[in-house]
Structure formats: structure tokens, C-alpha cells
XYZ file of C-alpha atoms in Angstrom:
740
model
C -32.350 39.244 -35.098
C -28.733 39.079 -36.605
C -27.261 42.434 -37.971
C -25.624 41.052 -40.895
C -22.073 42.696 -42.153
C -21.964 46.411 -42.709
C -21.073 47.618 -46.041
C -17.835 49.923 -46.015
C -17.100 53.003 -47.506
C -20.390 54.245 -47.523
C -23.791 55.429 -45.956
C -24.222 51.848 -44.593
C -20.665 51.770 -42.702
C -21.443 55.232 -41.401
C -24.503 54.437 -40.040
C -23.210 51.250 -38.343
C -20.400 53.053 -37.127
C -22.717 55.751 -35.633
C -25.024 53.363 -34.035
C -22.186 51.051 -32.345
C -20.864 54.145 -31.310
C -23.996 55.417 -29.668
C -24.284 51.990 -27.887
C -27.553 51.118 -29.564
C -28.834 48.075 -30.972
C -30.701 47.856 -34.423
C -33.809 47.499 -32.150
C -33.100 50.245 -29.917
C -32.211 52.569 -33.050
C -35.635 51.031 -34.910
C -37.709 52.157 -31.785
C -36.133 55.694 -31.445
C -36.233 56.734 -35.039
C -39.238 54.756 -36.117
C -37.699 53.200 -38.663
C -38.299 49.116 -39.109
C -35.057 46.771 -37.968
C -35.437 45.431 -41.680
C -34.824 48.779 -43.232
C -31.983 49.700 -40.835
C -30.479 46.155 -41.701
C -30.995 46.940 -45.369
C -29.250 50.572 -44.751
C -25.984 48.863 -43.050
C -25.781 46.213 -45.682
C -25.815 48.838 -48.312
C -29.272 47.626 -50.161
C -30.484 50.551 -49.600
C -27.560 53.122 -50.319
C -29.917 56.490 -50.117
C -32.357 56.499 -47.602
C -34.618 59.530 -47.838
C -34.464 63.091 -46.517
C -36.960 62.368 -43.423
C -35.494 58.924 -42.797
C -32.226 60.191 -42.391
C -33.526 62.993 -40.191
C -34.976 60.807 -37.973
C -31.910 58.533 -37.506
C -29.797 61.870 -36.810
C -32.116 62.951 -34.115
C -32.335 59.337 -32.658
C -28.193 59.039 -32.730
C -28.342 62.598 -30.529
C -26.023 63.924 -33.744
C -25.114 67.799 -33.591
C -25.907 69.761 -36.793
C -22.524 69.295 -38.500
C -23.001 65.302 -37.600
C -26.677 65.647 -39.201
C -25.433 67.392 -42.260
C -22.609 64.509 -42.916
C -25.227 61.701 -42.528
C -27.683 63.747 -45.100
C -24.715 64.242 -47.514
C -23.419 60.505 -47.189
C -27.020 59.630 -47.809
C -27.368 61.730 -51.057
C -24.210 60.199 -52.462
C -26.120 56.870 -52.991
C -29.564 58.388 -54.394
C -30.083 58.316 -58.071
C -29.254 61.477 -59.791
C -28.256 62.747 -63.241
C -24.424 64.028 -62.865
C -22.554 65.686 -65.590
C -19.364 63.937 -66.691
C -16.894 65.847 -64.210
C -19.258 64.822 -61.299
C -19.313 61.862 -58.906
C -18.856 58.353 -61.460
C -22.604 57.032 -61.877
C -23.538 54.524 -59.242
C -22.533 51.647 -61.589
C -19.070 52.373 -61.917
C -18.518 53.146 -57.954
C -18.727 49.769 -55.799
C -20.460 50.082 -52.689
C -17.444 48.968 -50.818
C -14.233 50.279 -50.346
C -11.999 49.694 -53.494
C -9.462 47.106 -52.789
C -5.966 48.674 -52.302
C -2.716 47.253 -51.032
C -1.822 47.713 -47.358
C -1.644 51.249 -46.877
C 1.944 52.559 -45.754
C 2.275 56.171 -44.446
C 5.556 55.724 -42.337
C 7.851 58.380 -43.401
C 11.332 56.312 -43.847
C 13.495 54.584 -41.570
C 15.791 57.077 -39.443
C 19.226 56.839 -40.644
C 22.493 56.513 -38.224
C 19.950 54.910 -35.499
C 22.141 53.085 -32.943
C 21.424 51.103 -29.677
C 18.120 51.406 -27.691
C 17.976 47.367 -27.465
C 15.816 47.924 -24.010
C 13.382 50.412 -25.173
C 12.750 48.542 -28.362
C 12.227 45.179 -26.343
C 9.628 46.982 -23.919
C 7.910 48.450 -27.053
C 7.458 45.278 -28.618
C 6.030 43.722 -25.618
C 3.510 46.491 -25.084
C 2.376 46.073 -28.556
C 0.994 42.722 -27.505
C -2.668 42.006 -26.471
C -6.013 43.402 -27.461
C -5.909 46.926 -29.297
C -2.830 48.039 -26.985
C -1.948 51.627 -27.069
C 1.889 51.839 -26.323
C 2.847 55.616 -24.953
C 6.308 56.603 -25.920
C 7.371 59.424 -23.681
C 10.389 61.528 -23.292
C 11.905 64.953 -23.288
C 12.823 66.715 -26.121
C 15.499 65.628 -28.640
C 15.363 62.343 -27.044
C 14.970 60.299 -29.833
C 10.932 58.961 -29.681
C 10.270 59.484 -33.053
C 13.309 57.659 -34.476
C 12.558 54.972 -32.136
C 9.144 54.265 -32.891
C 9.765 54.465 -36.810
C 12.864 51.934 -36.650
C 10.701 49.654 -34.508
C 7.905 50.260 -36.842
C 9.825 49.456 -40.264
C 11.430 46.444 -38.750
C 8.201 44.966 -37.651
C 6.520 45.514 -41.307
C 5.556 41.775 -41.392
C 3.696 41.974 -38.296
C 0.827 44.862 -39.730
C -0.725 43.055 -42.716
C -3.669 45.483 -42.615
C -1.244 48.435 -42.956
C 0.827 51.208 -41.144
C -0.866 54.645 -40.937
C 1.398 57.705 -39.606
C 0.157 61.386 -38.340
C 2.568 64.064 -37.182
C 0.231 65.508 -34.609
C 2.664 68.699 -34.184
C 1.622 69.165 -30.795
C 4.824 70.747 -29.823
C 5.736 72.840 -33.669
C 5.690 76.629 -34.087
C 3.650 75.614 -37.168
C 0.572 74.418 -35.376
C -1.323 71.547 -35.147
C -3.066 69.750 -38.148
C -7.281 69.849 -37.845
C -8.423 66.392 -36.689
C -10.567 66.102 -39.466
C -7.173 66.498 -41.721
C -5.455 63.522 -39.937
C -8.968 61.573 -40.446
C -9.075 62.444 -43.912
C -5.573 61.091 -44.857
C -6.042 57.712 -42.977
C -9.452 57.460 -44.612
C -8.199 57.941 -48.198
C -5.095 55.172 -47.051
C -7.877 52.565 -46.391
C -9.739 53.100 -49.903
C -12.304 55.560 -49.290
C -12.918 57.778 -51.985
C -12.336 61.618 -51.288
C -15.919 62.290 -52.043
C -17.391 59.558 -49.629
C -15.234 60.958 -46.823
C -17.653 62.666 -44.000
C -16.658 66.070 -43.125
C -17.250 66.335 -39.598
C -14.666 64.727 -37.023
C -17.138 62.620 -35.208
C -18.700 61.044 -38.460
C -15.024 60.024 -39.996
C -13.806 59.183 -36.620
C -16.445 56.511 -36.450
C -15.822 55.360 -39.983
C -12.413 54.941 -39.438
C -13.108 52.725 -36.446
C -15.396 51.153 -38.421
C -12.650 50.266 -41.387
C -9.859 49.151 -38.902
C -12.326 46.922 -37.100
C -11.178 44.032 -38.962
C -7.730 44.798 -39.687
C -3.990 44.091 -38.255
C -3.263 47.800 -38.501
C -0.428 49.709 -36.802
C -1.389 53.342 -36.215
C 1.462 55.917 -35.074
C 0.447 59.215 -33.654
C 3.513 61.371 -33.461
C 4.113 63.883 -31.507
C 1.056 64.324 -29.494
C 0.148 67.429 -27.045
C -2.577 66.003 -25.040
C -4.823 62.774 -24.779
C -7.689 64.683 -25.998
C -5.809 65.081 -29.272
C -5.544 61.592 -29.605
C -8.518 59.902 -28.546
C -10.465 60.510 -31.740
C -7.916 58.721 -34.067
C -7.694 55.580 -32.118
C -8.837 52.686 -34.403
C -11.532 50.569 -33.398
C -10.263 46.839 -34.197
C -8.595 44.589 -31.524
C -6.051 43.569 -33.578
C -5.079 47.016 -34.123
C -1.874 48.369 -32.757
C -1.567 52.218 -31.792
C 2.019 54.011 -30.884
C 1.429 57.544 -29.585
C 4.768 59.600 -28.896
C 4.666 62.746 -26.571
C 6.802 64.846 -24.476
C 4.139 64.929 -22.151
C 3.059 62.096 -19.981
C -0.478 61.754 -21.177
C -1.794 60.587 -18.442
C -5.413 60.929 -19.092
C -5.005 58.738 -21.990
C -3.519 55.696 -19.471
C -6.766 56.331 -17.247
C -9.257 56.256 -19.996
C -7.555 53.757 -22.900
C -4.717 51.689 -20.725
C -2.153 53.230 -22.520
C 0.942 51.270 -21.535
C 3.987 53.956 -21.159
C 7.367 53.250 -22.378
C 10.008 55.845 -21.376
C 12.587 57.175 -23.097
C 15.795 58.155 -21.728
C 19.294 59.660 -22.969
C 21.702 57.563 -24.555
C 24.657 56.295 -22.373
C 28.121 57.421 -23.386
C 28.490 54.478 -25.634
C 25.861 54.409 -27.645
C 26.109 58.382 -27.958
C 29.566 57.827 -29.225
C 28.435 55.154 -31.681
C 25.472 57.589 -32.811
C 28.024 59.981 -33.870
C 30.166 57.216 -35.769
C 27.213 56.696 -37.739
C 26.934 60.154 -39.212
C 30.783 60.811 -39.013
C 31.953 57.233 -39.787
C 33.923 55.124 -37.196
C 37.464 56.213 -38.523
C 36.917 59.480 -37.102
C 35.689 58.487 -33.914
C 38.258 55.981 -33.468
C 40.982 58.517 -34.196
C 39.727 60.736 -31.291
C 38.127 57.958 -28.907
C 38.550 60.665 -25.507
C 37.274 63.311 -27.413
C 34.337 61.633 -28.942
C 33.508 60.481 -25.238
C 33.420 63.905 -24.346
C 31.332 65.414 -26.814
C 28.257 62.473 -25.965
C 28.943 63.621 -22.264
C 28.567 67.468 -23.233
C 25.186 66.371 -25.543
C 24.098 65.175 -22.257
C 23.271 61.825 -24.124
C 20.519 63.684 -25.973
C 20.534 62.554 -29.780
C 18.870 65.832 -30.778
C 21.977 67.533 -29.490
C 24.553 64.372 -30.760
C 22.872 64.791 -34.567
C 23.194 68.573 -34.236
C 27.267 68.288 -33.114
C 27.732 65.402 -35.965
C 26.117 67.835 -38.564
C 28.379 70.359 -37.621
C 31.595 68.327 -37.727
C 30.424 66.602 -40.955
C 30.353 69.845 -42.441
C 34.034 70.834 -41.268
C 35.785 67.637 -42.273
C 39.113 69.160 -41.092
C 37.749 70.508 -37.751
C 38.582 67.840 -34.500
C 36.582 66.394 -32.378
C 38.523 67.819 -29.762
C 38.136 71.440 -31.000
C 34.332 70.706 -31.111
C 34.631 69.739 -27.585
C 36.508 72.279 -26.045
C 34.011 74.959 -28.141
C 30.962 72.942 -26.023
C 32.354 73.249 -22.925
C 31.778 77.053 -22.702
C 28.454 76.699 -21.209
C 27.978 80.436 -22.297
C 28.022 79.202 -26.267
C 26.824 75.514 -25.736
C 23.047 75.760 -26.577
C 23.832 78.190 -29.616
C 26.464 75.765 -31.178
C 23.257 72.911 -30.569
C 21.300 74.793 -32.927
C 21.340 74.453 -36.472
C 18.933 76.599 -38.518
C 15.477 76.289 -36.822
C 16.600 72.787 -35.770
C 18.024 72.291 -32.212
C 17.802 71.975 -28.581
C 17.014 75.597 -27.821
C 14.181 75.428 -30.479
C 12.940 72.546 -29.193
C 12.909 73.260 -25.464
C 11.633 76.759 -26.414
C 8.239 75.012 -28.007
C 7.712 72.774 -25.206
C 7.584 75.335 -22.767
C 5.351 77.643 -25.030
C 2.834 74.730 -24.383
C 2.908 75.285 -20.535
C 0.707 77.598 -18.579
C 2.115 81.070 -17.920
C 3.092 80.327 -14.089
C 4.317 76.871 -15.039
C 6.973 78.433 -17.420
C 7.736 81.504 -15.006
C 8.669 79.191 -12.271
C 11.114 77.141 -15.103
C 12.801 80.227 -15.712
C 13.125 80.751 -11.952
C 14.730 77.301 -11.737
C 17.609 78.807 -13.941
C 18.566 80.772 -11.151
C 18.965 77.904 -8.627
C 22.721 77.285 -7.930
C 22.368 73.733 -7.394
C 21.479 70.474 -9.555
C 18.113 69.502 -7.461
C 14.930 71.597 -6.003
C 12.331 70.647 -3.833
C 9.332 72.715 -3.497
C 10.484 74.819 -0.773
C 13.560 76.097 -2.632
C 11.494 76.458 -5.867
C 8.939 78.315 -3.987
C 11.374 81.013 -2.886
C 12.802 81.193 -6.742
C 9.667 82.196 -7.861
C 8.283 84.127 -5.118
C 5.282 81.703 -4.634
C 4.096 79.274 -1.765
C 5.642 75.699 -1.657
C 1.921 73.889 -2.879
C 1.869 76.016 -6.165
C 5.762 75.226 -6.842
C 4.952 71.519 -5.914
C 2.071 71.880 -8.785
C 4.424 73.614 -11.404
C 7.362 71.399 -10.575
C 4.753 68.392 -11.499
C 3.317 69.949 -14.331
C 7.215 70.444 -15.023
C 8.158 66.853 -15.116
C 5.064 65.561 -16.929
C 6.584 67.928 -19.839
C 9.605 66.225 -19.048
C 11.922 69.658 -18.258
C 12.319 68.204 -14.660
C 12.651 64.686 -13.531
C 11.702 63.489 -9.748
C 14.712 61.649 -9.016
C 13.418 61.142 -5.320
C 10.154 61.875 -3.545
C 9.964 65.500 -3.193
C 13.496 66.077 -5.162
C 13.641 67.160 -8.806
C 16.607 67.769 -11.213
C 17.285 68.902 -14.577
C 19.159 67.716 -17.688
C 22.025 69.741 -18.270
C 20.647 71.130 -21.470
C 17.540 72.096 -20.236
C 19.493 73.971 -16.929
C 21.468 75.889 -19.264
C 17.998 76.901 -21.614
C 16.713 77.688 -18.011
C 19.418 80.210 -17.132
C 18.918 81.927 -21.065
C 15.644 82.876 -19.715
C 15.067 86.440 -17.670
C 13.255 85.433 -14.133
C 13.252 88.963 -12.930
C 15.318 90.728 -9.684
C 16.234 88.802 -6.612
C 15.546 85.313 -7.463
C 19.422 84.148 -6.074
C 18.842 86.043 -2.792
C 15.274 84.345 -1.961
C 16.579 81.052 -2.584
C 20.091 81.947 -0.687
C 17.455 83.536 2.343
C 15.474 80.163 1.958
C 18.779 78.084 2.582
C 19.802 80.327 5.624
C 15.933 79.886 6.888
C 16.219 76.055 6.154
C 19.706 75.449 7.804
C 18.777 77.431 11.028
C 15.952 75.239 11.112
C 17.944 72.341 10.658
C 20.291 73.438 13.475
C 17.580 74.030 16.099
C 16.262 70.651 15.463
C 19.372 68.754 15.385
C 21.272 70.758 18.332
C 18.592 71.772 20.526
C 19.047 74.590 22.883
C 22.041 76.242 21.334
C 22.002 79.893 20.456
C 21.480 81.451 16.785
C 24.610 81.061 14.759
C 24.158 84.532 13.862
C 21.492 87.701 13.043
C 19.850 87.527 9.809
C 21.111 89.981 7.109
C 19.390 93.381 6.931
C 18.069 92.818 3.768
C 17.108 89.241 4.632
C 13.832 88.080 2.197
C 11.707 85.576 4.152
C 10.458 82.551 2.460
C 6.413 82.159 2.733
C 7.100 78.970 4.321
C 10.275 76.941 6.072
C 10.395 73.357 6.309
C 9.723 71.631 9.621
C 11.858 69.120 11.432
C 10.384 66.765 13.455
C 13.831 65.487 15.125
C 17.366 65.237 14.609
C 17.315 62.452 12.100
C 15.088 64.527 10.004
C 17.691 67.322 10.141
C 20.675 65.128 9.496
C 18.755 63.294 6.386
C 18.123 66.953 4.693
C 21.782 68.273 5.352
C 23.043 64.896 3.825
C 20.516 65.358 0.474
C 21.391 69.218 0.323
C 24.994 69.185 0.781
C 26.380 69.596 -2.459
C 23.500 72.107 -3.385
C 24.539 74.037 -0.491
C 28.232 74.174 -1.090
C 27.166 75.372 -4.845
C 24.487 77.779 -3.133
C 28.356 79.419 -1.087
C 29.914 79.581 -4.181
C 27.110 81.170 -6.064
C 26.811 83.817 -3.118
C 30.313 84.426 -3.429
C 30.248 85.081 -6.967
C 27.528 87.547 -6.878
C 29.264 89.681 -4.263
C 26.510 88.580 -1.266
C 29.263 87.990 1.038
C 26.612 88.239 4.351
C 25.054 85.357 2.970
C 28.177 83.448 2.068
C 29.636 83.005 5.374
C 26.125 82.736 6.907
C 25.246 79.583 5.096
C 28.647 77.909 5.975
C 28.351 78.383 9.460
C 24.719 77.349 9.617
C 26.540 73.800 8.415
C 28.340 73.523 11.502
C 26.131 70.385 12.941
C 27.277 68.840 9.557
C 30.947 69.525 9.783
C 31.168 68.383 13.515
C 29.553 65.090 12.505
C 31.599 64.486 9.366
C 34.711 66.732 10.220
C 37.118 64.846 8.178
C 35.366 65.567 4.979
C 37.524 68.239 3.660
C 35.549 71.285 4.763
C 38.783 73.750 5.498
C 38.564 75.627 1.417
C 34.340 75.732 2.306
C 35.714 77.663 5.689
C 38.184 79.671 4.102
C 35.909 81.020 1.665
C 33.109 81.953 4.374
C 36.099 83.836 6.234
C 36.814 85.812 3.380
C 33.411 86.568 3.083
C 32.937 87.290 6.651
C 35.682 89.692 6.174
C 34.365 91.446 2.988
C 31.573 91.951 4.956
C 33.090 93.682 7.841
C 31.478 91.312 10.385
C 33.954 90.446 13.373
C 30.935 88.504 14.579
C 31.037 86.156 11.668
C 34.860 85.781 11.474
C 35.023 84.791 15.136
C 32.544 81.814 14.414
C 34.003 80.947 11.472
C 37.445 80.883 12.963
C 35.823 78.662 15.776
C 34.568 75.972 13.560
C 37.716 76.172 11.102
C 39.893 75.778 13.888
C 38.127 72.712 15.030
C 38.432 71.218 11.663
C 42.072 71.918 11.400
C 42.766 70.317 14.850
C 41.063 67.211 13.341
C 43.261 67.138 10.294
C 46.245 67.350 12.458
C 47.181 71.064 11.568
C 47.608 71.777 15.143
C 49.929 75.064 14.524
C 47.306 76.327 11.988
C 44.848 75.635 14.091
C 46.058 77.536 17.301
C 47.015 80.890 15.214
C 43.295 81.059 13.745
C 41.889 80.348 17.350
C 43.628 83.304 19.100
C 42.470 85.561 16.498
C 39.089 84.303 16.926
C 39.215 84.782 20.831
C 40.419 88.427 20.439
C 37.822 89.263 17.969
C 34.929 87.584 20.189
C 36.221 89.722 23.372
C 36.422 92.682 20.940
C 32.792 92.471 20.041
C 31.875 91.669 23.614
C 30.577 88.124 22.360
C 31.211 86.334 25.645
C 29.636 83.201 24.155
C 31.995 83.320 20.954
C 34.800 83.662 23.411
C 33.975 80.866 25.316
C 33.403 78.550 22.031
C 36.550 79.892 20.899
C 38.789 79.206 24.290
C 37.150 75.784 24.219
C 38.556 74.999 20.901
C 41.845 76.513 21.681
C 41.977 74.204 24.671
C 41.807 71.228 22.358
C 44.492 72.517 20.232
C 46.834 73.225 23.446
C 45.848 69.720 24.691
C 47.131 68.203 21.549
C 50.464 69.574 21.896
C 50.887 68.140 25.464
C 49.537 71.781 27.413
C 47.029 69.491 29.366
C 46.793 72.414 32.466
C 46.610 75.478 30.083
C 43.656 73.611 28.307
C 42.085 72.901 31.388
C 42.297 76.654 32.474
C 41.014 78.041 29.339
C 38.023 75.703 29.728
C 37.627 76.864 33.016
C 37.338 80.218 31.659
C 34.950 79.575 28.957
C 32.519 77.963 31.819
C 32.824 81.367 33.561
C 32.034 83.398 30.428
C 29.099 81.190 29.436
C 27.278 81.236 33.318
C 27.624 84.677 32.911
C 26.055 84.997 29.540
C 23.435 82.498 30.875
C 24.231 80.052 27.778
C 23.715 76.484 29.772
C 24.259 74.845 26.623
C 27.536 76.868 25.979
C 28.414 76.127 29.654
C 27.606 72.486 29.482
C 29.868 72.044 26.089
C 32.573 73.671 28.170
C 32.282 71.325 31.041
C 32.258 68.219 28.547
C 36.048 69.584 27.228
C 37.363 70.390 30.761
C 36.229 66.536 31.501
C 38.067 65.683 28.892
C 41.133 67.193 29.789
C 40.940 65.718 33.311
C 40.428 62.424 31.865
C 43.555 62.645 29.601
C 45.294 64.217 32.384
C 44.572 60.885 34.673
C 42.667 63.034 36.700
C 39.706 60.192 37.114
C 37.617 61.658 39.893
C 37.779 65.433 38.449
C 36.542 63.963 35.182
C 33.972 61.946 36.292
C 32.250 64.409 38.560
C 32.589 67.335 35.621
C 31.074 64.876 33.626
C 28.267 63.878 35.797
C 27.459 67.712 36.706
C 27.090 68.419 32.629
C 25.040 65.482 32.037
C 22.613 66.336 35.076
C 21.974 69.724 33.147
C 19.199 68.510 31.078
C 17.781 65.300 30.302
C 18.456 64.793 26.699
C 18.524 60.999 26.771
C 16.303 60.804 23.766
C 18.305 63.329 21.564
C 21.416 61.378 21.603
C 23.218 64.769 20.765
C 27.123 64.789 20.216
C 27.775 66.609 23.408
C 26.308 63.859 25.314
C 27.609 61.098 23.453
C 31.140 62.774 24.404
C 30.063 62.714 27.660
C 28.986 59.470 28.254
C 32.412 58.635 26.623
C 34.089 60.693 29.307
C 32.388 59.285 32.225
C 33.060 55.778 31.027
C 36.558 56.457 30.452
C 36.833 57.658 34.326
C 34.888 54.757 35.543
C 36.971 52.617 34.013
C 40.268 54.881 35.591
C 38.862 54.280 38.823
C 38.555 50.469 38.635
C 34.832 50.313 38.108
C 34.796 48.365 34.968
C 31.612 47.148 34.375
C 29.794 50.563 34.800
C 32.289 52.001 32.639
C 31.790 49.350 29.898
C 27.979 50.031 30.300
C 28.685 53.739 29.866
C 31.148 53.651 26.996
C 28.696 50.861 25.202
C 25.242 53.423 25.794
C 27.608 56.172 24.181
C 28.370 53.845 21.073
C 25.283 52.998 20.697
C 23.833 56.506 20.422
C 26.681 57.254 18.168
C 25.362 54.868 15.648
C 21.894 55.298 15.932
C 22.118 58.797 15.161
C 24.705 58.467 12.433
C 27.734 60.493 14.328
C 30.137 57.664 13.000
C 33.121 59.630 14.229
C 31.912 59.433 17.832
C 31.029 55.413 16.997
C 34.801 54.939 16.392
C 36.027 56.411 19.757
C 33.857 54.960 21.949
C 34.299 51.321 20.276
C 37.780 51.951 20.212
C 37.859 52.813 23.924
C 35.826 49.405 24.602
C 38.301 47.515 22.321
C 40.814 48.292 24.829
C 39.220 46.711 27.769
C 37.089 43.987 25.609
C 38.068 41.498 22.850
C 34.853 41.095 22.177
C 34.132 39.967 18.410
C 30.937 41.714 18.164
C 32.430 45.129 19.289
C 35.529 44.506 16.902
C 32.885 44.357 14.047
C 30.625 47.157 15.089
C 34.199 49.144 15.028
C 35.044 48.159 11.521
C 31.603 49.078 10.368
C 32.246 52.361 11.750
C 35.548 53.009 10.592
C 34.351 51.979 7.059
C 31.721 53.990 6.980
C 33.724 57.155 8.245
C 36.405 56.687 5.548
C 34.296 55.485 2.756
C 32.012 58.508 3.160
C 31.863 61.606 0.701
């Protein structure tokens, strides 16, 4: 049996909406309520406008309405019953049509944003996502990035595409003033769609059902701005297939993606050019053209965040005599930047504060601790150390912060903050010891990386007396994992050193630098001297001669590689003396090895060999096989450079036989293979010599030891003109020279 077309704006429309929402046919509702199908059809068509109370109660029970929904259904039914009313009450039935009064297309959109610029890509994506059956477009991004401006600009320019009207509601999900009640939002929508005030249901469910019914046959745009979560949005979604809904939020609203197939449209910060054009839209193009460099600098200092750019432009507009360069100079002061980006109750700090207030306490607590991180990226281990929690909990909180666009996951398991967000985090009080905890996390992790990258080496140093152990330390399965960690964390480790030094945590300063020694050895020409000088100063301030000796060893090695041999000799002699004073035989052996390299560079090969022989003795007495092998490796190198091929071959062969490291491809093994290859060539065994050098080159290439690859391939090219070798050599040189 046909259901007919429901009347709108009265009891019939509400009943139809509630029935379809409950998933019932007229026959199903008829059976459940004990009301005939014909009677139901008449009610929904508007032919029976005011059924009796008992009928309404039966319908409410069959529909499963709660008490409020039942009262609303009865109230709507009562409006259609014949009754005598005073002139000031509802107009007599003859004066009120059953259907909604015909009105023009409603338009609740705020005015179009002024000074809007750029966003061509985002506008195109939004237009594409708005195509299809009842699309829900989810425009997401951090506070102040311009989500509302983007949507309003798009909506105003697409007016012709929505002949059924354009509705707008600010859900104030991130406002200090609190959120509007859903019934109030629905009431405004229903009034705009022509429902008389007296006929608007009082419950959210009934009002939402009526809204969906009225939207069913319209080409309608609904903009739900500043949504807090998916639950706040769902009752406000229209029911029509031709309706388009655009939701903006600082949160990702994954639930809306799951239940309503919402299509995300990400909005990021503006690039420098678009940021500059936004300033020009407020200040005028002439003022920007007069100071183009300063204008671009302002865009950079605002991090491309439209809210920050507009506040900056507002300040400059109020002071026409103030130069852009002067404003840029003030914003360059990180201690004042956030305060300068606030105007009255509007600004970056206010927006971030409200965003943070929406999060659970443990998540906002982690955010405050992130402000103490000295670098630009964190993983779950660093975050856990900062907040004194475990990595799993830290990762969960980081994911919540990412949902709120307070952090961004730049790579798997690595998060970063926008510069202005980081400044805000630093303004919060995280409590004591956060910096020490994260520095100790770096010490612990770097030591684990050393153990994986260079197995068998002794500990670089004892831990600080007031060491704060992290709850968990990252594990490295092999050398490549350790190398990857070093490469990813290098910049943040350098910043951690600077932060420790600035805080006077000298023992942690030199320890972090010293724990970088595998990376320094692999990338010895990467400009390590300033960092090592900082470590040396810190070790002196810490009054730790052991630390000074170890740092001087590494510094001497780097100076040699940079060709600063005289400086290296001075540093290394001090290192040897300090190690002897402290009774550190291993450190003394290490200093003698590196000192021998400097002596050999000046032509003193015999002196260098004697120093290495002394280093072998010290290492043997200390029982340190790794240092003994290292000393023998250098001794073999000096014999090779002196042309004493047999001594070189025997020494290298003995050192390689210490243990089987064929699977580890560590640096000493690669260098020993190179010595064996050169010694064999010197003894006339060309085939075996080339084989050893090629093995050394391949192990160096596979392990990322580009310096070793260049050396081994260079030695091969001296005896072979093979084009494949030349290509490998050129590639290794390119990697070595272009690496930062």
C-alpha cells in the first residue's frame, strides 16, 4: 500500500519522520500501535491533524519514544485539535496552513571573509568532496589555520549550487563561552526552513527528525562550524540525498568518518608567498612592496598560521608609521612572540588554550611536558621520559594530541609541533626534572645504539650519579637500526647537548656527545669540532678527567680527518696523559692509537707503529679484546703505509681472527679487510688482494660507511680501470660530499 506524501511542518510530518527514523513501515506501525493503516496514512498526509490523546500514546509506545519524545508528539498533536483560543494565542486553523509557509531559500551564512587569499588546492578538494549522495565534508586543521574562512569563502562563491538554502551553525566546540544546546541549533534551522515557532518540537530527537524530513527534497548546504566531536554533529545532519554538509573541526572526528562516511579535507598553514599576500590584503600591496623581505620574514615568524598573520596585520594597521621590519624584530623574540600575537581575547595563545582545555588531564599534562623537549621531534620513548610515564601511555596521548592538531606525525612514530604551538607549550609549567629525564633518555638510548652498532666495545662512561632511568629504552635489533636512529635523531641530539650545556648539566652534556662516537666515526667530515669543543668544556666543568680524555680522543681523530694535524697532536698528548693519570688503560690505549695516526700523517711511521704496539700491550693487560683488535688494525695500517707488507698482512689476519664478525660489517673489520687487500697486492697476490678490497667496499656500502667505501674503491681503482668500480666510487663520493 502506498504511503502517500507526508505533510510538512505539523503532526503528520513529525509522525512520518519518527516512523522512518525507527525503520517502520505504515503496516509495521499499524500492527504495533493498534491503529489502522488508513488512519496512519491520513495522519501523515495531514488529513487528520489532531488525533486523540490515546491514539498518540499508542503511537509513542510503538515508536519507542522516551518521555520527552512522547510529550512532544502529544504537544504537536494538540496543536491540530479544534479548540477556542484567545486572539493572542495561536491563530485559528483556517489562518495556519498545514504545510510550512512558503519562503525564499534560507541563508544563515555569516558574511564572506575579507582579505581571503590562496587556498586554491583546498578549495578544489572541498568542491570534489561535495559531490555525490549526501556528502559530509570534514574540514580539519589546527587552531587558527583558517578552516572557517575557507568554508565560508567556498560557500559564498557556490551560492547558485544550493537553491534549497544555506544553513550555518557555530557549534563553539572550542570556545570559552560553551556550546549551544542542540535543540537551539535545530530550532534555528527549522525556523529558517519555515516552521512556525509554535510548531517546533521541544525534544532533540523530534526536532532532528523533523529537520531531516524537511531537508529530504532540498538541495541544501549545512555548515557545522567548530565541532568538538562526532556526537555533537550527528543529530544535525540533514536527511536528503541532495544535501551537502560541511563540518569544520580542530579534531579529526574519526567517528564521523566511520559512521557517516565523512570525507576529510585537511587545511595546513600557508606558504610564505600566500602568507605575504594575506598581509597585503589587510595592509595594502604598497606597504608590502616597500618591505618585501620583512613581509616574508613576518609570514615565516607567524608560521604561515592565518590567525597569527591577521593579528600581526591588525597591529600594523593600527600603527601605519611602524615598519614591517620593526614588527619582525619584535616577533623574533621568542619570549614575547605569543603575547604579540594576541589582540584582546583573540589570538594564537587563546585559541591553543581552549583547544587544550578540551583534552583529558593526562593528555594536556603530556603536552605541557613536550614544551621541555629541546628538539623538534619526539618519539614515544622521549615523550614518556619527559612526562615520567611509559611509552604506550605516551603514544596514546600523542595520538590524542595529533587528533587535536597540536602535534603532527611527520613519520611513523615521530611527532613534531608547529613553532607557535611549541612556544605555547614552553610557556606552561610541567613541573621539575623534565629536562633531566629526557636528557637521560637520550643517554640511555645512545648507549643502546652504541651496543648494537659496535658490539663488544666497553661502555663509553659511567652513568651520572643522579641519573633518572627511563621506564623503557628503545631496543635496536642490529647495526642498521642503530644507524637509522642516529641519523633521524642527530639534530635533536645536538639540540639536547645545547640545552644541557645552557642548563649547566655538564655531566650530561659531554656524555651525550661522547655517545655519538659511532656516528662521528662514520661521518667524520660532518663538522663535529664545535660540538666536541662544547663537550670538552663541559667535561672540564664537571671535573671529570676520564670524560675529558675520552672526548679529546674523539676530537683528535676528527681534527686529523680535517687535516689539522698539529692541533690533533696537542689534544691527543693531553688525552694520553689524562688517561694515564686516571689509570684508564683502555682510554690511554685509544689515545695512543689516534696519536699514532697523527704521527703517521706527519711521516713518523716508525713512531706511529711503536705507539700502536704500546696500545696493544695496554689493551691486553686490561683484557679488552675490542681495543686490542683496534690497536692491531692501526698497527697493520702503519706497516702497510711503510711498505712492510708481510708484517701488515700477518697483523691484519691475526686481528680478523679474534672473532667472526662477518655478519656485523663493523668499521674495524672493514678497515682490516682493506689492509689485507693492500698487503696482498703489495706481495704480488693480485686476485686475492682485489677480492679482499671488493669485500671491504661492499660491506662498507651495505652498512652506510661511505668514507670506508670511498677508501676501498679508491684502492681498487689504482689497480683496475673497471667502469663499474668507477661508478660505485663516484656514487660513494657523492653521498659523502652531499650529506648534511
